[in-house]
GROMACS .gro file of C-alpha atoms in nm:
model
  448
    1MET     CA    1   9.166   0.296   6.196
    2ARG     CA    2   8.880   0.113   6.316
    3ARG     CA    3   8.643   0.434   6.262
    4LEU     CA    4   8.777   0.479   5.915
    5ALA     CA    5   8.694   0.124   5.826
    6ILE     CA    6   8.335   0.163   5.947
    7LEU     CA    7   8.296   0.475   5.730
    8LEU     CA    8   8.434   0.312   5.420
    9ALA     CA    9   8.198   0.014   5.472
   10ALA     CA   10   7.894   0.242   5.499
   11LEU     CA   11   7.983   0.418   5.176
   12VAL     CA   12   8.010   0.085   4.996
   13PHE     CA   13   7.637   0.000   5.077
   14VAL     CA   14   7.481   0.334   4.983
   15PRO     CA   15   7.257   0.266   4.688
   16ALA     CA   16   7.331   0.447   4.362
   17ALA     CA   17   7.087   0.719   4.267
   18HIS     CA   18   6.851   0.651   3.959
   19ALA     CA   19   6.681   0.895   3.718
   20SER     CA   20   6.297   0.884   3.742
   21SER     CA   21   6.071   0.833   3.432
   22PRO     CA   22   5.978   1.158   3.258
   23ALA     CA   23   5.639   1.320   3.331
   24VAL     CA   24   5.418   1.318   3.026
   25THR     CA   25   5.060   1.403   2.945
   26ALA     CA   26   4.856   1.364   2.631
   27GLN     CA   27   4.572   1.558   2.479
   28ALA     CA   28   4.347   1.531   2.180
   29SER     CA   29   4.157   1.818   2.027
   30PRO     CA   30   3.891   1.750   1.947
   31SER     CA   31   3.848   1.407   2.113
   32THR     CA   32   3.511   1.326   1.966
   33GLY     CA   33   3.330   1.423   1.644
   34ALA     CA   34   3.207   1.300   1.310
   35ALA     CA   35   3.427   1.091   1.097
   36PRO     CA   36   3.654   1.160   0.924
   37LEU     CA   37   3.786   1.340   1.230
   38ALA     CA   38   4.087   1.581   1.200
   39VAL     CA   39   4.263   1.566   1.544
   40THR     CA   40   4.560   1.759   1.689
   41LEU     CA   41   4.743   1.525   1.945
   42THR     CA   42   4.964   1.712   2.189
   43ALA     CA   43   5.221   1.573   2.427
   44SER     CA   44   5.376   1.780   2.706
   45GLY     CA   45   5.589   1.722   3.015
   46ASP     CA   46   5.968   1.692   3.081
   47LEU     CA   47   6.237   1.733   2.819
   48ALA     CA   48   6.203   1.433   2.599
   49THR     CA   49   6.135   1.315   2.248
   50TYR     CA   50   5.780   1.179   2.165
   51HIS     CA   51   5.671   0.887   1.960
   52TRP     CA   52   5.308   0.810   1.897
   53ASP     CA   53   5.115   0.492   1.835
   54LEU     CA   54   4.804   0.652   1.701
   55GLY     CA   55   4.574   0.341   1.755
   56ASP     CA   56   4.460   0.279   1.401
   57GLY     CA   57   4.775   0.107   1.276
   58THR     CA   58   4.981   0.421   1.212
   59THR     CA   59   5.260   0.600   1.401
   60ALA     CA   60   5.404   0.948   1.416
   61ASP     CA   61   5.681   1.150   1.602
   62GLY     CA   62   5.678   1.491   1.774
   63ALA     CA   63   5.520   1.686   2.049
   64ILE     CA   64   5.238   1.790   1.825
   65VAL     CA   65   5.087   1.563   1.575
   66GLN     CA   66   4.788   1.612   1.337
   67HIS     CA   67   4.597   1.305   1.222
   68VAL     CA   68   4.271   1.215   1.058
   69TYR     CA   69   4.069   0.926   1.211
   70PRO     CA   70   3.815   0.704   1.032
   71ALA     CA   71   3.502   0.594   1.208
   72GLY     CA   72   3.571   0.415   1.525
   73ARG     CA   73   3.705   0.452   1.880
   74PHE     CA   74   4.093   0.463   1.911
   75VAL     CA   75   4.345   0.499   2.190
   76ALA     CA   76   4.650   0.703   2.098
   77ARG     CA   77   4.954   0.624   2.314
   78VAL     CA   78   5.266   0.846   2.340
   79THR     CA   79   5.612   0.734   2.459
   80ALA     CA   80   5.840   1.010   2.594
   81THR     CA   81   6.208   0.928   2.600
   82THR     CA   82   6.468   1.142   2.785
   83PRO     CA   83   6.826   1.216   2.677
   84ALA     CA   84   6.923   0.946   2.941
   85GLY     CA   85   6.710   0.687   2.779
   86GLU     CA   86   6.425   0.692   3.053
   87THR     CA   87   6.070   0.645   2.917
   88GLY     CA   88   5.719   0.738   3.028
   89GLN     CA   89   5.385   0.681   2.858
   90ALA     CA   90   5.050   0.861   2.844
   91GLN     CA   91   4.727   0.789   2.641
   92VAL     CA   92   4.419   0.963   2.524
   93THR     CA   93   4.097   0.818   2.362
   94VAL     CA   94   3.951   0.948   2.021
   95THR     CA   95   3.607   0.863   1.916
   96ALA     CA   96   3.494   0.941   1.558
   97PHE     CA   97   3.135   0.858   1.488
   98GLY     CA   98   3.030   0.717   1.145
   99LEU     CA   99   2.684   0.618   1.022
  100SER     CA  100   2.578   0.401   0.721
  101LEU     CA  101   2.232   0.394   0.582
  102LYS     CA  102   2.042   0.164   0.335
  103GLY     CA  103   1.691   0.205   0.212
  104PRO     CA  104   1.457   0.085  -0.068
  105ARG     CA  105   1.535   0.177  -0.425
  106VAL     CA  106   1.171   0.273  -0.476
  107GLY     CA  107   0.916   0.405  -0.224
  108ALA     CA  108   0.553   0.493  -0.240
  109TYR     CA  109   0.460   0.858  -0.182
  110ARG     CA  110   0.351   0.917   0.191
  111GLN     CA  111   0.398   0.551   0.271
  112LEU     CA  112   0.635   0.415   0.537
  113ALA     CA  113   0.943   0.267   0.412
  114ARG     CA  114   1.216   0.058   0.593
  115PHE     CA  115   1.569   0.207   0.651
  116ARG     CA  116   1.851   0.015   0.791
  117GLY     CA  117   2.205   0.111   0.900
  118ARG     CA  118   2.491   0.106   1.167
  119LEU     CA  119   2.651   0.349   1.406
  120VAL     CA  120   3.030   0.303   1.435
  121PRO     CA  121   3.177   0.266   1.700
  122GLY     CA  122   2.896   0.006   1.771
  123LEU     CA  123   2.721   0.165   2.069
  124LYS     CA  124   2.397   0.008   2.197
  125GLY     CA  125   2.113   0.229   2.311
  126ALA     CA  126   2.228   0.536   2.124
  127ARG     CA  127   1.926   0.728   1.972
  128VAL     CA  128   1.980   0.802   1.590
  129ALA     CA  129   1.744   1.005   1.386
  130LEU     CA  130   1.622   0.978   1.030
  131TYR     CA  131   1.580   1.295   0.829
  132ARG     CA  132   1.417   1.375   0.504
  133ASP     CA  133   1.616   1.681   0.389
  134SER     CA  134   1.599   1.901   0.700
  135ARG     CA  135   1.293   1.748   0.858
  136ARG     CA  136   1.325   1.467   1.122
  137VAL     CA  137   1.080   1.185   1.038
  138ALA     CA  138   1.177   0.907   1.273
  139SER     CA  139   1.418   0.794   1.544
  140VAL     CA  140   1.524   0.472   1.724
  141LYS     CA  141   1.779   0.347   1.966
  142THR     CA  142   2.062   0.130   1.821
  143GLY     CA  143   2.086  -0.233   1.910
  144HIS     CA  144   2.365  -0.475   1.932
  145GLY     CA  145   2.672  -0.368   1.741
  146GLY     CA  146   2.529  -0.033   1.676
  147ARG     CA  147   2.282  -0.162   1.419
  148PHE     CA  148   1.929   0.002   1.383
  149SER     CA  149   1.614  -0.030   1.185
  150LEU     CA  150   1.347   0.226   1.141
  151ARG     CA  151   1.059   0.329   0.914
  152GLY     CA  152   1.018   0.682   0.771
  153ARG     CA  153   0.756   0.833   0.543
  154ILE     CA  154   0.834   0.893   0.176
  155GLY     CA  155   0.822   1.246   0.045
  156ALA     CA  156   0.836   1.388  -0.300
  157PRO     CA  157   1.104   1.305  -0.548
  158GLY     CA  158   1.449   1.465  -0.501
  159ALA     CA  159   1.423   1.433  -0.123
  160GLN     CA  160   1.749   1.313   0.048
  161TYR     CA  161   1.740   1.092   0.342
  162THR     CA  162   2.019   1.078   0.614
  163VAL     CA  163   2.044   0.947   0.959
  164ARG     CA  164   2.215   1.149   1.233
  165TYR     CA  165   2.386   1.095   1.567
  166GLY     CA  166   2.525   1.407   1.735
  167PRO     CA  167   2.755   1.582   1.475
  168ALA     CA  168   2.775   1.268   1.258
  169ALA     CA  169   2.550   1.212   0.960
  170SER     CA  170   2.537   0.931   0.689
  171ALA     CA  171   2.593   0.982   0.330
  172PRO     CA  172   2.264   1.109   0.166
  173LEU     CA  173   2.033   0.845   0.024
  174SER     CA  174   1.785   0.920  -0.265
  175LEU     CA  175   1.519   0.701  -0.406
  176ALA     CA  176   1.261   0.682  -0.686
  177VAL     CA  177   0.905   0.773  -0.578
  178ARG     CA  178   0.590   0.584  -0.689
  179PRO     CA  179   0.286   0.800  -0.683
  180GLY     CA  180   0.010   0.716  -0.421
  181LEU     CA  181  -0.282   0.549  -0.606
  182ALA     CA  182  -0.614   0.519  -0.417
  183THR     CA  183  -0.904   0.322  -0.557
  184VAL     CA  184  -1.233   0.295  -0.382
  185PHE     CA  185  -1.565   0.142  -0.473
  186ALA     CA  186  -1.887   0.318  -0.353
  187GLY     CA  187  -2.174   0.086  -0.322
  188SER     CA  188  -2.213  -0.265  -0.222
  189GLY     CA  189  -2.189  -0.445  -0.559
  190GLN     CA  190  -2.526  -0.613  -0.508
  191VAL     CA  191  -2.743  -0.651  -0.822
  192GLY     CA  192  -2.957  -0.349  -0.886
  193ARG     CA  193  -2.757  -0.130  -0.642
  194ARG     CA  194  -2.540   0.167  -0.727
  195LEU     CA  195  -2.168   0.083  -0.776
  196VAL     CA  196  -1.895   0.348  -0.861
  197LEU     CA  197  -1.519   0.336  -0.881
  198ASN     CA  198  -1.328   0.640  -0.758
  199ALA     CA  199  -0.953   0.663  -0.832
  200ARG     CA  200  -0.711   0.929  -0.718
  201VAL     CA  201  -0.342   1.005  -0.766
  202ARG     CA  202  -0.138   1.153  -0.477
  203PRO     CA  203   0.009   1.409  -0.504
  204SER     CA  204  -0.212   1.552  -0.770
  205ASN     CA  205   0.083   1.659  -0.992
  206ALA     CA  206   0.248   1.322  -0.985
  207GLY     CA  207   0.093   1.191  -1.311
  208THR     CA  208  -0.220   1.121  -1.523
  209LEU     CA  209  -0.480   0.844  -1.451
  210THR     CA  210  -0.596   0.587  -1.693
  211ILE     CA  211  -0.875   0.339  -1.631
  212ARG     CA  212  -0.982   0.037  -1.835
  213VAL     CA  213  -1.275  -0.183  -1.752
  214TRP     CA  214  -1.345  -0.529  -1.908
  215ARG     CA  215  -1.645  -0.757  -1.870
  216GLY     CA  216  -1.527  -1.093  -1.990
  217ASN     CA  217  -1.302  -1.024  -2.291
  218ARG     CA  218  -1.496  -0.711  -2.374
  219LEU     CA  219  -1.354  -0.378  -2.320
  220LEU     CA  220  -1.623  -0.157  -2.172
  221TRP     CA  221  -1.447   0.163  -2.081
  222LYS     CA  222  -1.113   0.345  -2.129
  223ARG     CA  223  -1.076   0.683  -1.966
  224SER     CA  224  -0.772   0.901  -1.909
  225GLY     CA  225  -0.699   1.239  -1.770
  226GLY     CA  226  -0.615   1.438  -1.451
  227SER     CA  227  -0.552   1.308  -1.106
  228ARG     CA  228  -0.912   1.193  -1.025
  229LEU     CA  229  -1.152   0.967  -1.228
  230ARG     CA  230  -1.493   0.846  -1.154
  231ILE     CA  231  -1.668   0.547  -1.325
  232ARG     CA  232  -2.021   0.411  -1.268
  233LEU     CA  233  -2.042   0.040  -1.322
  234ALA     CA  234  -2.364  -0.119  -1.442
  235THR     CA  235  -2.527  -0.363  -1.195
  236GLY     CA  236  -2.848  -0.485  -1.398
  237ARG     CA  237  -2.713  -0.847  -1.370
  238ALA     CA  238  -2.457  -1.055  -1.195
  239THR     CA  239  -2.106  -1.024  -1.356
  240THR     CA  240  -1.737  -0.980  -1.276
  241TYR     CA  241  -1.553  -0.662  -1.387
  242ARG     CA  242  -1.178  -0.679  -1.435
  243ILE     CA  243  -1.032  -0.327  -1.398
  244ARG     CA  244  -0.679  -0.182  -1.456
  245VAL     CA  245  -0.588   0.160  -1.309
  246TRP     CA  246  -0.243   0.312  -1.378
  247VAL     CA  247  -0.060   0.625  -1.339
  248THR     CA  248   0.140   0.773  -1.631
  249PRO     CA  249   0.411   0.936  -1.409
  250ALA     CA  250   0.527   1.292  -1.411
  251ALA     CA  251   0.897   1.381  -1.411
  252GLY     CA  252   1.063   1.238  -1.099
  253TYR     CA  253   0.812   0.973  -1.035
  254VAL     CA  254   0.783   0.612  -1.149
  255ALA     CA  255   0.472   0.426  -1.282
  256ASN     CA  256   0.204   0.280  -1.059
  257THR     CA  257  -0.046   0.019  -1.155
  258ARG     CA  258  -0.338  -0.158  -0.979
  259ARG     CA  259  -0.549  -0.446  -1.105
  260LEU     CA  260  -0.892  -0.493  -0.953
  261LEU     CA  261  -1.173  -0.754  -0.976
  262ARG     CA  262  -1.521  -0.651  -0.873
  263THR     CA  263  -1.826  -0.876  -0.863
  264VAL     CA  264  -2.181  -0.765  -0.918
  265PHE     CA  265  -2.348  -1.035  -0.709
  266VAL     CA  266  -2.673  -1.201  -0.604
  267PRO     CA  267  -2.629  -1.191  -0.229
  268ASP     CA  268  -2.792  -1.519  -0.130
  269LEU     CA  269  -2.588  -1.821  -0.244
  270ARG     CA  270  -2.567  -2.174  -0.134
  271VAL     CA  271  -2.466  -2.513  -0.242
  272GLY     CA  272  -2.584  -2.584  -0.598
  273SER     CA  273  -2.578  -2.204  -0.700
  274ARG     CA  274  -2.390  -2.128  -1.022
  275GLY     CA  275  -2.279  -1.834  -1.218
  276PRO     CA  276  -2.082  -1.502  -1.203
  277SER     CA  277  -2.169  -1.433  -0.834
  278VAL     CA  278  -2.041  -1.767  -0.719
  279PHE     CA  279  -1.724  -1.724  -0.949
  280GLY     CA  280  -1.659  -1.385  -0.788
  281LEU     CA  281  -1.712  -1.523  -0.453
  282GLU     CA  282  -1.458  -1.800  -0.514
  283GLN     CA  283  -1.203  -1.546  -0.655
  284ARG     CA  284  -1.209  -1.333  -0.355
  285LEU     CA  285  -1.196  -1.634  -0.107
  286HIS     CA  286  -0.891  -1.763  -0.304
  287GLU     CA  287  -0.727  -1.424  -0.291
  288LEU     CA  288  -0.763  -1.430   0.083
  289HIS     CA  289  -0.607  -1.781   0.101
  290TYR     CA  290  -0.918  -1.985   0.206
  291ALA     CA  291  -0.890  -2.340   0.076
  292LEU     CA  292  -1.101  -2.422  -0.234
  293GLY     CA  293  -1.107  -2.716  -0.453
  294ALA     CA  294  -1.156  -2.503  -0.761
  295VAL     CA  295  -1.257  -2.156  -0.870
  296ASP     CA  296  -1.515  -2.259  -1.127
  297GLY     CA  297  -1.834  -2.078  -1.065
  298TYR     CA  298  -2.012  -2.373  -0.899
  299TYR     CA  299  -2.104  -2.351  -0.518
  300GLY     CA  300  -1.990  -2.704  -0.410
  301PHE     CA  301  -1.919  -2.837  -0.076
  302ASP     CA  302  -1.558  -2.686  -0.099
  303THR     CA  303  -1.712  -2.340  -0.144
  304SER     CA  304  -1.947  -2.403   0.155
  305ASP     CA  305  -1.644  -2.508   0.372
  306ALA     CA  306  -1.441  -2.193   0.270
  307VAL     CA  307  -1.753  -1.980   0.346
  308VAL     CA  308  -1.778  -2.151   0.703
  309ALA     CA  309  -1.409  -2.085   0.757
  310PHE     CA  310  -1.458  -1.722   0.662
  311GLN     CA  311  -1.750  -1.699   0.882
  312LYS     CA  312  -1.560  -1.852   1.182
  313LEU     CA  313  -1.291  -1.599   1.155
  314HIS     CA  314  -1.530  -1.287   1.118
  315GLY     CA  315  -1.791  -1.380   1.387
  316LEU     CA  316  -2.073  -1.458   1.141
  317SER     CA  317  -2.326  -1.722   1.168
  318ARG     CA  318  -2.181  -2.055   1.045
  319THR     CA  319  -2.426  -2.130   0.782
  320GLY     CA  320  -2.214  -2.207   0.494
  321THR     CA  321  -2.438  -1.967   0.276
  322THR     CA  322  -2.393  -1.611   0.186
  323ASP     CA  323  -2.609  -1.299   0.248
  324ALA     CA  324  -2.556  -0.913   0.226
  325ARG     CA  325  -2.379  -0.897   0.554
  326PHE     CA  326  -2.127  -1.170   0.439
  327TRP     CA  327  -2.053  -0.972   0.122
  328ARG     CA  328  -1.986  -0.664   0.317
  329GLU     CA  329  -1.743  -0.831   0.531
  330LEU     CA  330  -1.574  -1.002   0.248
  331GLU     CA  331  -1.521  -0.673   0.061
  332VAL     CA  332  -1.302  -0.536   0.339
  333ALA     CA  333  -1.138  -0.844   0.460
  334HIS     CA  334  -0.758  -0.914   0.458
  335VAL     CA  335  -0.549  -1.237   0.468
  336PRO     CA  336  -0.555  -1.357   0.829
  337VAL     CA  337  -0.249  -1.299   1.056
  338PRO     CA  338  -0.094  -1.606   1.239
  339ARG     CA  339  -0.026  -1.602   1.604
  340HIS     CA  340   0.328  -1.736   1.540
  341ALA     CA  341   0.591  -1.608   1.305
  342GLY     CA  342   0.928  -1.738   1.186
  343PRO     CA  343   1.081  -1.904   0.891
  344GLY     CA  344   0.972  -2.231   0.739
  345THR     CA  345   0.636  -2.389   0.744
  346HIS     CA  346   0.416  -2.460   1.051
  347ALA     CA  347   0.046  -2.529   1.132
  348GLU     CA  348  -0.174  -2.346   1.373
  349VAL     CA  349  -0.506  -2.487   1.517
  350SER     CA  350  -0.742  -2.244   1.694
  351LYS     CA  351  -0.977  -2.416   1.925
  352GLU     CA  352  -1.172  -2.118   1.982
  353ARG     CA  353  -1.230  -2.027   1.614
  354GLN     CA  354  -1.220  -2.374   1.480
  355VAL     CA  355  -0.985  -2.310   1.191
  356LEU     CA  356  -0.637  -2.445   1.084
  357PHE     CA  357  -0.377  -2.211   0.931
  358LEU     CA  358  -0.082  -2.328   0.727
  359VAL     CA  359   0.180  -2.072   0.764
  360ARG     CA  360   0.501  -2.025   0.553
  361ASP     CA  361   0.759  -1.772   0.648
  362GLY     CA  362   0.526  -1.581   0.875
  363GLN     CA  363   0.240  -1.562   0.623
  364VAL     CA  364  -0.081  -1.757   0.617
  365THR     CA  365  -0.102  -1.959   0.296
  366LEU     CA  366  -0.401  -2.177   0.362
  367VAL     CA  367  -0.714  -2.143   0.583
  368VAL     CA  368  -0.918  -2.471   0.654
  369PRO     CA  369  -1.230  -2.523   0.861
  370VAL     CA  370  -1.166  -2.783   1.147
  371SER     CA  371  -1.366  -2.962   1.415
  372THR     CA  372  -1.156  -3.037   1.736
  373GLY     CA  373  -1.226  -3.253   2.038
  374ALA     CA  374  -1.592  -3.252   2.157
  375THR     CA  375  -1.475  -3.250   2.533
  376GLY     CA  376  -1.208  -2.994   2.466
  377ASN     CA  377  -0.947  -3.271   2.495
  378THR     CA  378  -0.746  -3.164   2.189
  379PRO     CA  379  -0.416  -3.105   2.360
  380VAL     CA  380  -0.300  -2.733   2.370
  381GLY     CA  381   0.070  -2.678   2.308
  382VAL     CA  382   0.355  -2.693   2.060
  383TRP     CA  383   0.390  -3.031   1.902
  384HIS     CA  384   0.565  -3.176   1.584
  385VAL     CA  385   0.447  -3.415   1.325
  386TYR     CA  386   0.606  -3.758   1.407
  387SER     CA  387   0.400  -3.995   1.198
  388LYS     CA  388   0.216  -3.965   0.860
  389VAL     CA  389  -0.031  -4.231   0.743
  390PRO     CA  390  -0.161  -4.198   0.380
  391GLY     CA  391  -0.506  -4.299   0.276
  392TYR     CA  392  -0.768  -4.443   0.523
  393ASN     CA  393  -0.692  -4.617   0.848
  394ALA     CA  394  -0.918  -4.852   1.041
  395LYS     CA  395  -1.090  -4.553   1.217
  396GLU     CA  396  -1.177  -4.393   0.866
  397MET     CA  397  -0.920  -4.127   0.934
  398TYR     CA  398  -0.803  -3.998   0.592
  399TYR     CA  399  -0.448  -3.881   0.528
  400SER     CA  400  -0.349  -3.844   0.883
  401SER     CA  401  -0.044  -3.637   1.029
  402PHE     CA  402   0.003  -3.740   1.388
  403PHE     CA  403   0.151  -3.469   1.618
  404ILE     CA  404   0.122  -3.621   1.969
  405GLY     CA  405   0.008  -3.977   2.077
  406GLY     CA  406  -0.302  -4.068   1.894
  407PHE     CA  407  -0.387  -3.709   1.798
  408ALA     CA  408  -0.375  -3.612   1.438
  409ILE     CA  409  -0.478  -3.360   1.170
  410HIS     CA  410  -0.682  -3.581   0.923
  411GLY     CA  411  -0.962  -3.580   0.672
  412TYR     CA  412  -1.303  -3.711   0.793
  413HIS     CA  413  -1.640  -3.746   0.636
  414SER     CA  414  -1.804  -3.523   0.902
  415VAL     CA  415  -1.663  -3.189   0.988
  416PRO     CA  416  -1.934  -2.993   1.168
  417THR     CA  417  -1.892  -2.622   1.251
  418TYR     CA  418  -1.831  -2.708   1.629
  419PRO     CA  419  -1.602  -2.919   1.811
  420ALA     CA  420  -1.715  -3.289   1.763
  421SER     CA  421  -1.410  -3.517   1.732
  422HIS     CA  422  -1.270  -3.763   1.972
  423GLY     CA  423  -0.963  -3.513   2.013
  424CYS     CA  424  -0.815  -3.514   1.671
  425VAL     CA  425  -0.829  -3.220   1.430
  426ARG     CA  426  -1.077  -3.308   1.156
  427ILE     CA  427  -1.063  -3.141   0.819
  428PRO     CA  428  -1.270  -3.198   0.503
  429ILE     CA  429  -1.206  -3.499   0.292
  430TRP     CA  430  -1.155  -3.299  -0.020
  431VAL     CA  431  -0.861  -3.088   0.119
  432ALA     CA  432  -0.698  -3.365   0.334
  433GLN     CA  433  -0.438  -3.490   0.071
  434ARG     CA  434  -0.339  -3.121   0.015
  435VAL     CA  435  -0.276  -3.042   0.377
  436TYR     CA  436  -0.100  -3.384   0.422
  437SER     CA  437   0.136  -3.301   0.147
  438LEU     CA  438   0.221  -2.963   0.295
  439MET     CA  439   0.309  -3.095   0.625
  440ALA     CA  440   0.647  -3.295   0.647
  441TYR     CA  441   0.790  -3.485   0.926
  442GLY     CA  442   0.889  -3.251   1.201
  443THR     CA  443   0.643  -2.972   1.111
  444THR     CA  444   0.565  -2.767   1.411
  445VAL     CA  445   0.192  -2.767   1.507
  446TYR     CA  446   0.062  -2.504   1.748
  447VAL     CA  447  -0.271  -2.569   1.920
  448TYR     CA  448  -0.419  -2.293   2.117
   0.00000   0.00000   0.00000
């Protein structure tokens, strides 16, 4: 009896057997590709029913499921359930690549245009390529969130632009094409010297050229025809020509127009000079954003200061007068480029070149000659306007914008071409109010 009791007790404490979870695997074919991506999902394993969470907000049932995925990365999970109610899970990742592309509505033939877009899913460091029809024209690695920006050269009308990554490609993008229009003057423009205008359309079948030339209000020439034109301009006396060149476009192209000013000049000008040569000089300096009191054909102290500022930036002798070399530099000059970019308005003072730039949204809007500290004590750094004093103060500083301590940008009666101040940034009296009005409290001042 005792042995029977022990045996029964042992049987009572033997744990009951439990059914194990069903074995299940999941596969996707294909698992990667271009969106929209048609995928066959397959579940296999022990005898069971299968329920899918497809990862994109949809579900399905069955051992084999077909589904089309949009652009993105998705995890498809399958749950297997046995007749006894036991469950098991498996998952597989599906990646469908998609690309978006935006570009300009109009591009100039053979010029670089900016294209932007995004790769989905947002991989960083993936190399995408821009194609013009079947030709690869640019490539770049994606940045944060899969975004990218790149420049590609514009071809003929009808070309389609796509960006590709592996098997994925964006929707094709088309744009209107503006013909290339090149205008070049041969000759210096000096009185008595040869001066010729050459104009050319690219490509040659993109349209027909027309040129009109005025002197004052008088129309001197009108010529049309072909993809190249050449006009010789009279240089017997100082004058300014106004010129309009345009392309009547061929099918598939859009119009292109260029307006030109060209001065026939007496090279040697100085304070007190008058006439068309001075007027042309002032127009060109104004176009390049050098500060002037007026564009009036009179060579005053404002014109001399603008000439000095130009000479400082181009390594010329700081005479405030013009000569043949000055005019050659002026002809090919561009608006100066600031050292610092960014939105809003800031000022830059170059101690080396002795000029001040006023900069708005990354573009130089005004160039002014300055004179900084004679001992080099104008403080280098990044400062901000903290005090503004209109009119004259006791030290004869005129319309002062203080940026640190007693250092200010201000007008003064003497602004030599070299460092001569006590440490402030002197600017000419005639432009001081204008600069003062453009520098609000808090304006950043870079001194370098």
